[in-house]
Amino acid sequence: MFQKHSECTAPDRIILMNREVYKLPHSVREIQVLSGIAWLTLDQQDIILQNPEKTTLQPSKNAALISALNNMPLVLAIWRDSKIMPFDS
């Protein structure tokens, strides 16, 4: 089921440089690219997102991985589900 912003906490920002990979916490429900191009992998599916694209992550037992493409810094806004511990893995 899709989460609405009102059900999530305020967004955090993440900046990734070229060749950095970030494991998104399971509490992350929505991401938006603010700058750059993102390569997102979840459940053996790859998704490419560009500014200002946004996607909602469905709950999964697997962690989502995200990295920057095209030698450009990637700036993301992420929204977490407030009902899930903020520092889960």
Short mmCIF file of N, CA, C and O in Angstrom, two decimals:
data_model
loop_
_atom_site.label_atom_id
_atom_site.label_comp_id
_atom_site.label_asym_id
_atom_site.label_seq_id
_atom_site.Cartn_x
_atom_site.Cartn_y
_atom_site.Cartn_z
N MET A 1 0.84 -1.18 0.00
CA MET A 1 0.00 0.00 0.00
C MET A 1 0.89 1.24 0.00
O MET A 1 1.90 1.31 0.68
N PHE A 2 0.50 2.24 -0.76
CA PHE A 2 1.29 3.45 -0.84
C PHE A 2 1.12 4.28 0.43
O PHE A 2 0.06 4.37 0.99
N GLN A 3 2.21 4.89 0.85
CA GLN A 3 2.20 5.77 2.02
C GLN A 3 2.03 7.20 1.55
O GLN A 3 2.59 7.60 0.53
N LYS A 4 1.30 8.00 2.29
CA LYS A 4 1.17 9.42 2.00
C LYS A 4 2.17 10.17 2.86
O LYS A 4 2.56 9.71 3.92
N HIS A 5 2.58 11.35 2.39
CA HIS A 5 3.55 12.15 3.15
C HIS A 5 3.08 12.38 4.58
O HIS A 5 3.88 12.42 5.49
N SER A 6 1.78 12.53 4.79
CA SER A 6 1.28 12.82 6.13
C SER A 6 1.54 11.66 7.09
O SER A 6 1.55 11.84 8.28
N GLU A 7 1.74 10.44 6.55
CA GLU A 7 2.01 9.28 7.39
C GLU A 7 3.51 9.08 7.62
O GLU A 7 3.91 8.20 8.35
N CYS A 8 4.32 9.88 6.97
CA CYS A 8 5.77 9.74 7.08
C CYS A 8 6.34 10.95 7.82
O CYS A 8 5.71 11.98 7.94
N THR A 9 7.55 10.78 8.30
CA THR A 9 8.24 11.87 8.97
C THR A 9 8.74 12.88 7.92
O THR A 9 8.63 12.65 6.73
N ALA A 10 9.32 13.98 8.38
CA ALA A 10 9.91 14.97 7.48
C ALA A 10 11.06 14.32 6.70
O ALA A 10 11.72 13.42 7.21
N PRO A 11 11.32 14.77 5.47
CA PRO A 11 12.36 14.12 4.68
C PRO A 11 13.77 14.41 5.19
O PRO A 11 14.06 15.46 5.72
N ASP A 12 14.63 13.41 5.00
CA ASP A 12 16.06 13.58 5.21
C ASP A 12 16.69 13.80 3.85
O ASP A 12 16.10 13.45 2.82
N ARG A 13 17.89 14.34 3.83
CA ARG A 13 18.63 14.49 2.57
C ARG A 13 19.89 13.64 2.63
O ARG A 13 20.56 13.59 3.66
N ILE A 14 20.19 13.03 1.51
CA ILE A 14 21.39 12.20 1.38
C ILE A 14 22.13 12.69 0.14
O ILE A 14 21.52 12.94 -0.90
N ILE A 15 23.45 12.81 0.26
CA ILE A 15 24.29 13.18 -0.88
C ILE A 15 25.27 12.04 -1.11
O ILE A 15 25.98 11.62 -0.19
N LEU A 16 25.29 11.53 -2.34
CA LEU A 16 26.22 10.48 -2.73
C LEU A 16 27.11 10.98 -3.85
O LEU A 16 26.64 11.62 -4.78
N MET A 17 28.38 10.68 -3.74
CA MET A 17 29.33 11.04 -4.78
C MET A 17 29.52 9.83 -5.71
O MET A 17 29.06 8.73 -5.43
N ASN A 18 30.23 10.03 -6.80
CA ASN A 18 30.50 8.97 -7.76
C ASN A 18 31.08 7.74 -7.08
O ASN A 18 31.95 7.86 -6.21
N ARG A 19 30.59 6.58 -7.42
CA ARG A 19 31.04 5.27 -6.92
C ARG A 19 30.62 4.96 -5.48
O ARG A 19 31.00 3.94 -4.94
N GLU A 20 29.87 5.84 -4.84
CA GLU A 20 29.35 5.53 -3.51
C GLU A 20 28.04 4.77 -3.65
O GLU A 20 27.22 5.07 -4.51
N VAL A 21 27.86 3.80 -2.78
CA VAL A 21 26.63 3.01 -2.73
C VAL A 21 26.07 3.14 -1.32
O VAL A 21 26.81 3.05 -0.34
N TYR A 22 24.77 3.35 -1.23
CA TYR A 22 24.11 3.53 0.06
C TYR A 22 23.00 2.50 0.21
O TYR A 22 22.18 2.33 -0.69
N LYS A 23 22.99 1.83 1.34
CA LYS A 23 21.93 0.87 1.66
C LYS A 23 20.83 1.64 2.39
O LYS A 23 21.03 2.14 3.50
N LEU A 24 19.68 1.75 1.74
CA LEU A 24 18.56 2.49 2.35
C LEU A 24 18.00 1.69 3.52
O LEU A 24 17.78 0.48 3.41
N PRO A 25 17.74 2.34 4.64
CA PRO A 25 17.10 1.65 5.77
C PRO A 25 15.72 1.13 5.36
O PRO A 25 15.06 1.71 4.49
N HIS A 26 15.28 0.05 5.99
CA HIS A 26 13.97 -0.51 5.69
C HIS A 26 12.83 0.46 5.98
O HIS A 26 11.73 0.31 5.44
N SER A 27 13.07 1.46 6.80
CA SER A 27 12.02 2.42 7.13
C SER A 27 11.76 3.43 6.01
O SER A 27 10.75 4.14 6.04
N VAL A 28 12.64 3.51 5.00
CA VAL A 28 12.46 4.46 3.90
C VAL A 28 11.30 3.99 3.02
O VAL A 28 11.28 2.86 2.56
N ARG A 29 10.34 4.89 2.81
CA ARG A 29 9.16 4.55 2.02
C ARG A 29 9.08 5.31 0.70
O ARG A 29 8.43 4.88 -0.23
N GLU A 30 9.77 6.46 0.63
CA GLU A 30 9.69 7.25 -0.59
C GLU A 30 11.00 7.99 -0.79
O GLU A 30 11.61 8.46 0.18
N ILE A 31 11.45 8.07 -2.04
CA ILE A 31 12.65 8.84 -2.37
C ILE A 31 12.37 9.74 -3.55
O ILE A 31 11.57 9.41 -4.42
N GLN A 32 13.03 10.90 -3.55
CA GLN A 32 12.94 11.83 -4.67
C GLN A 32 14.33 12.32 -5.00
O GLN A 32 15.10 12.69 -4.10
N VAL A 33 14.65 12.32 -6.28
CA VAL A 33 15.94 12.84 -6.73
C VAL A 33 15.83 14.36 -6.82
O VAL A 33 14.98 14.89 -7.53
N LEU A 34 16.69 15.04 -6.09
CA LEU A 34 16.73 16.50 -6.11
C LEU A 34 17.78 17.01 -7.09
O LEU A 34 17.65 18.11 -7.63
N SER A 35 18.83 16.20 -7.32
CA SER A 35 19.89 16.56 -8.25
C SER A 35 20.63 15.30 -8.65
O SER A 35 20.88 14.44 -7.81
N GLY A 36 20.99 15.18 -9.93
CA GLY A 36 21.75 14.03 -10.39
C GLY A 36 20.85 12.92 -10.92
O GLY A 36 19.66 13.11 -11.16
N ILE A 37 21.45 11.74 -11.07
CA ILE A 37 20.75 10.55 -11.58
C ILE A 37 21.02 9.41 -10.61
O ILE A 37 22.16 9.15 -10.24
N ALA A 38 19.95 8.72 -10.20
CA ALA A 38 20.05 7.64 -9.22
C ALA A 38 19.85 6.29 -9.89
O ALA A 38 19.01 6.13 -10.77
N TRP A 39 20.61 5.31 -9.42
CA TRP A 39 20.42 3.91 -9.80
C TRP A 39 19.97 3.21 -8.53
O TRP A 39 20.73 3.08 -7.57
N LEU A 40 18.73 2.75 -8.52
CA LEU A 40 18.12 2.10 -7.37
C LEU A 40 17.91 0.62 -7.69
O LEU A 40 17.39 0.29 -8.76
N THR A 41 18.33 -0.25 -6.79
CA THR A 41 18.11 -1.69 -6.95
C THR A 41 17.36 -2.21 -5.73
O THR A 41 17.78 -1.99 -4.60
N LEU A 42 16.23 -2.87 -6.01
CA LEU A 42 15.43 -3.48 -4.95
C LEU A 42 14.75 -4.72 -5.50
O LEU A 42 14.12 -4.65 -6.57
N ASP A 43 14.88 -5.82 -4.78
CA ASP A 43 14.25 -7.08 -5.18
C ASP A 43 14.59 -7.46 -6.62
O ASP A 43 13.72 -7.81 -7.42
N GLN A 44 15.84 -7.37 -6.98
CA GLN A 44 16.37 -7.73 -8.29
C GLN A 44 15.81 -6.88 -9.43
O GLN A 44 15.82 -7.28 -10.58
N GLN A 45 15.31 -5.69 -9.10
CA GLN A 45 14.84 -4.76 -10.11
C GLN A 45 15.68 -3.49 -10.04
O GLN A 45 15.93 -2.97 -8.95
N ASP A 46 16.10 -3.01 -11.20
CA ASP A 46 16.87 -1.77 -11.28
C ASP A 46 15.95 -0.66 -11.78
O ASP A 46 15.20 -0.84 -12.74
N ILE A 47 16.05 0.50 -11.14
CA ILE A 47 15.26 1.66 -11.51
C ILE A 47 16.21 2.84 -11.63
O ILE A 47 17.03 3.08 -10.75
N ILE A 48 16.11 3.59 -12.72
CA ILE A 48 16.89 4.80 -12.92
C ILE A 48 15.95 5.99 -12.71
O ILE A 48 14.89 6.06 -13.32
N LEU A 49 16.35 6.90 -11.83
CA LEU A 49 15.55 8.08 -11.52
C LEU A 49 16.37 9.34 -11.76
O LEU A 49 17.55 9.38 -11.42
N GLN A 50 15.73 10.35 -12.33
CA GLN A 50 16.37 11.65 -12.55
C GLN A 50 15.57 12.73 -11.84
O GLN A 50 14.39 12.53 -11.52
N ASN A 51 16.19 13.88 -11.62
CA ASN A 51 15.53 15.03 -11.03
C ASN A 51 14.33 15.41 -11.90
O ASN A 51 14.48 15.52 -13.10
N PRO A 52 13.16 15.58 -11.37
CA PRO A 52 12.66 15.53 -10.01
C PRO A 52 11.85 14.26 -9.73
O PRO A 52 10.90 14.28 -8.95
N GLU A 53 12.21 13.14 -10.35
CA GLU A 53 11.41 11.92 -10.21
C GLU A 53 11.40 11.41 -8.78
O GLU A 53 12.35 11.60 -8.02
N LYS A 54 10.30 10.75 -8.45
CA LYS A 54 10.06 10.24 -7.11
C LYS A 54 9.51 8.82 -7.24
O LYS A 54 8.82 8.51 -8.21
N THR A 55 9.82 7.98 -6.27
CA THR A 55 9.25 6.63 -6.26
C THR A 55 8.92 6.23 -4.83
O THR A 55 9.53 6.70 -3.88
N THR A 56 7.92 5.38 -4.71
CA THR A 56 7.52 4.82 -3.43
C THR A 56 8.06 3.40 -3.35
O THR A 56 7.93 2.62 -4.30
N LEU A 57 8.69 3.07 -2.23
CA LEU A 57 9.25 1.73 -2.02
C LEU A 57 8.25 0.89 -1.24
O LEU A 57 7.80 1.28 -0.17
N GLN A 58 7.94 -0.26 -1.79
CA GLN A 58 7.06 -1.20 -1.10
C GLN A 58 7.89 -1.93 -0.04
O GLN A 58 9.08 -2.18 -0.24
N PRO A 59 7.27 -2.29 1.07
CA PRO A 59 8.00 -3.04 2.09
C PRO A 59 8.60 -4.32 1.49
O PRO A 59 7.96 -4.98 0.67
N SER A 60 9.82 -4.62 1.87
CA SER A 60 10.53 -5.79 1.34
C SER A 60 11.46 -6.33 2.42
O SER A 60 11.95 -5.58 3.25
N LYS A 61 11.71 -7.62 2.36
CA LYS A 61 12.68 -8.20 3.28
C LYS A 61 14.11 -7.88 2.84
O LYS A 61 15.05 -8.03 3.61
N ASN A 62 14.26 -7.43 1.61
CA ASN A 62 15.57 -7.09 1.07
C ASN A 62 15.84 -5.59 1.20
O ASN A 62 14.92 -4.78 1.13
N ALA A 63 17.08 -5.24 1.34
CA ALA A 63 17.48 -3.83 1.41
C ALA A 63 17.57 -3.25 0.00
O ALA A 63 17.96 -3.93 -0.94
N ALA A 64 17.20 -1.98 -0.13
CA ALA A 64 17.37 -1.26 -1.39
C ALA A 64 18.75 -0.62 -1.40
O ALA A 64 19.20 -0.07 -0.39
N LEU A 65 19.42 -0.67 -2.54
CA LEU A 65 20.72 -0.03 -2.73
C LEU A 65 20.56 1.09 -3.73
O LEU A 65 19.84 0.95 -4.72
N ILE A 66 21.25 2.20 -3.48
CA ILE A 66 21.17 3.34 -4.39
C ILE A 66 22.56 3.90 -4.61
O ILE A 66 23.39 3.90 -3.71
N SER A 67 22.82 4.36 -5.83
CA SER A 67 24.12 4.95 -6.15
C SER A 67 23.92 6.04 -7.20
O SER A 67 22.89 6.12 -7.86
N ALA A 68 24.96 6.88 -7.34
CA ALA A 68 24.95 7.99 -8.31
C ALA A 68 25.49 7.50 -9.64
O ALA A 68 26.41 6.69 -9.70
N LEU A 69 24.91 8.01 -10.72
CA LEU A 69 25.38 7.71 -12.07
C LEU A 69 25.97 8.94 -12.73
O LEU A 69 25.72 10.07 -12.30
N ASN A 70 26.73 8.72 -13.81
CA ASN A 70 27.25 9.77 -14.68
C ASN A 70 28.24 10.72 -14.02
O ASN A 70 28.30 11.90 -14.36
N ASN A 71 29.01 10.24 -13.05
CA ASN A 71 30.05 11.06 -12.42
C ASN A 71 29.53 12.37 -11.85
O ASN A 71 30.24 13.37 -11.84
N MET A 72 28.27 12.37 -11.42
CA MET A 72 27.67 13.57 -10.85
C MET A 72 27.22 13.25 -9.42
O MET A 72 26.78 12.15 -9.15
N PRO A 73 27.32 14.22 -8.51
CA PRO A 73 26.77 14.01 -7.17
C PRO A 73 25.27 13.77 -7.25
O PRO A 73 24.58 14.32 -8.10
N LEU A 74 24.78 12.93 -6.36
CA LEU A 74 23.35 12.62 -6.28
C LEU A 74 22.82 13.17 -4.97
O LEU A 74 23.37 12.89 -3.91
N VAL A 75 21.77 13.97 -5.05
CA VAL A 75 21.12 14.51 -3.86
C VAL A 75 19.70 13.95 -3.82
O VAL A 75 18.94 14.09 -4.79
N LEU A 76 19.37 13.30 -2.71
CA LEU A 76 18.07 12.66 -2.54
C LEU A 76 17.33 13.23 -1.34
O LEU A 76 17.95 13.57 -0.34
N ALA A 77 16.02 13.26 -1.44
CA ALA A 77 15.16 13.45 -0.28
C ALA A 77 14.55 12.09 0.00
O ALA A 77 14.11 11.40 -0.93
N ILE A 78 14.58 11.66 1.27
CA ILE A 78 13.99 10.38 1.62
C ILE A 78 12.98 10.58 2.74
O ILE A 78 13.20 11.37 3.65
N TRP A 79 11.87 9.89 2.64
CA TRP A 79 10.84 9.91 3.67
C TRP A 79 10.80 8.54 4.31
O TRP A 79 10.76 7.52 3.63
N ARG A 80 10.78 8.54 5.64
CA ARG A 80 10.73 7.30 6.41
C ARG A 80 9.33 7.10 6.98
O ARG A 80 8.64 8.07 7.30
N ASP A 81 8.96 5.85 7.15
CA ASP A 81 7.70 5.51 7.81
C ASP A 81 7.90 5.77 9.29
O ASP A 81 8.78 5.18 9.92
N SER A 82 7.09 6.64 9.84
CA SER A 82 7.25 7.02 11.26
C SER A 82 6.90 5.88 12.21
O SER A 82 7.22 5.94 13.38
N LYS A 83 6.25 4.83 11.71
CA LYS A 83 5.87 3.70 12.56
C LYS A 83 6.99 2.67 12.69
O LYS A 83 6.87 1.72 13.43
N ILE A 84 8.06 2.86 11.93
CA ILE A 84 9.19 1.94 11.95
C ILE A 84 10.36 2.63 12.64
O ILE A 84 10.58 3.82 12.45
N MET A 85 11.14 1.90 13.40
CA MET A 85 12.30 2.47 14.10
C MET A 85 13.19 3.21 13.09
O MET A 85 13.49 2.68 12.03
N PRO A 86 13.65 4.43 13.40
CA PRO A 86 14.42 5.21 12.44
C PRO A 86 15.78 4.65 12.10
O PRO A 86 16.33 4.97 11.07
N PHE A 87 16.34 3.79 12.92
CA PHE A 87 17.69 3.30 12.64
C PHE A 87 17.71 1.81 12.32
O PHE A 87 18.71 1.15 12.52
N ASP A 88 16.60 1.30 11.80
CA ASP A 88 16.60 -0.11 11.44
C ASP A 88 17.49 -0.31 10.21
O ASP A 88 17.84 0.62 9.52
N SER A 89 17.84 -1.53 9.95
CA SER A 89 18.70 -1.80 8.79
C SER A 89 17.93 -2.50 7.71
O SER A 89 16.82 -2.86 7.84
#
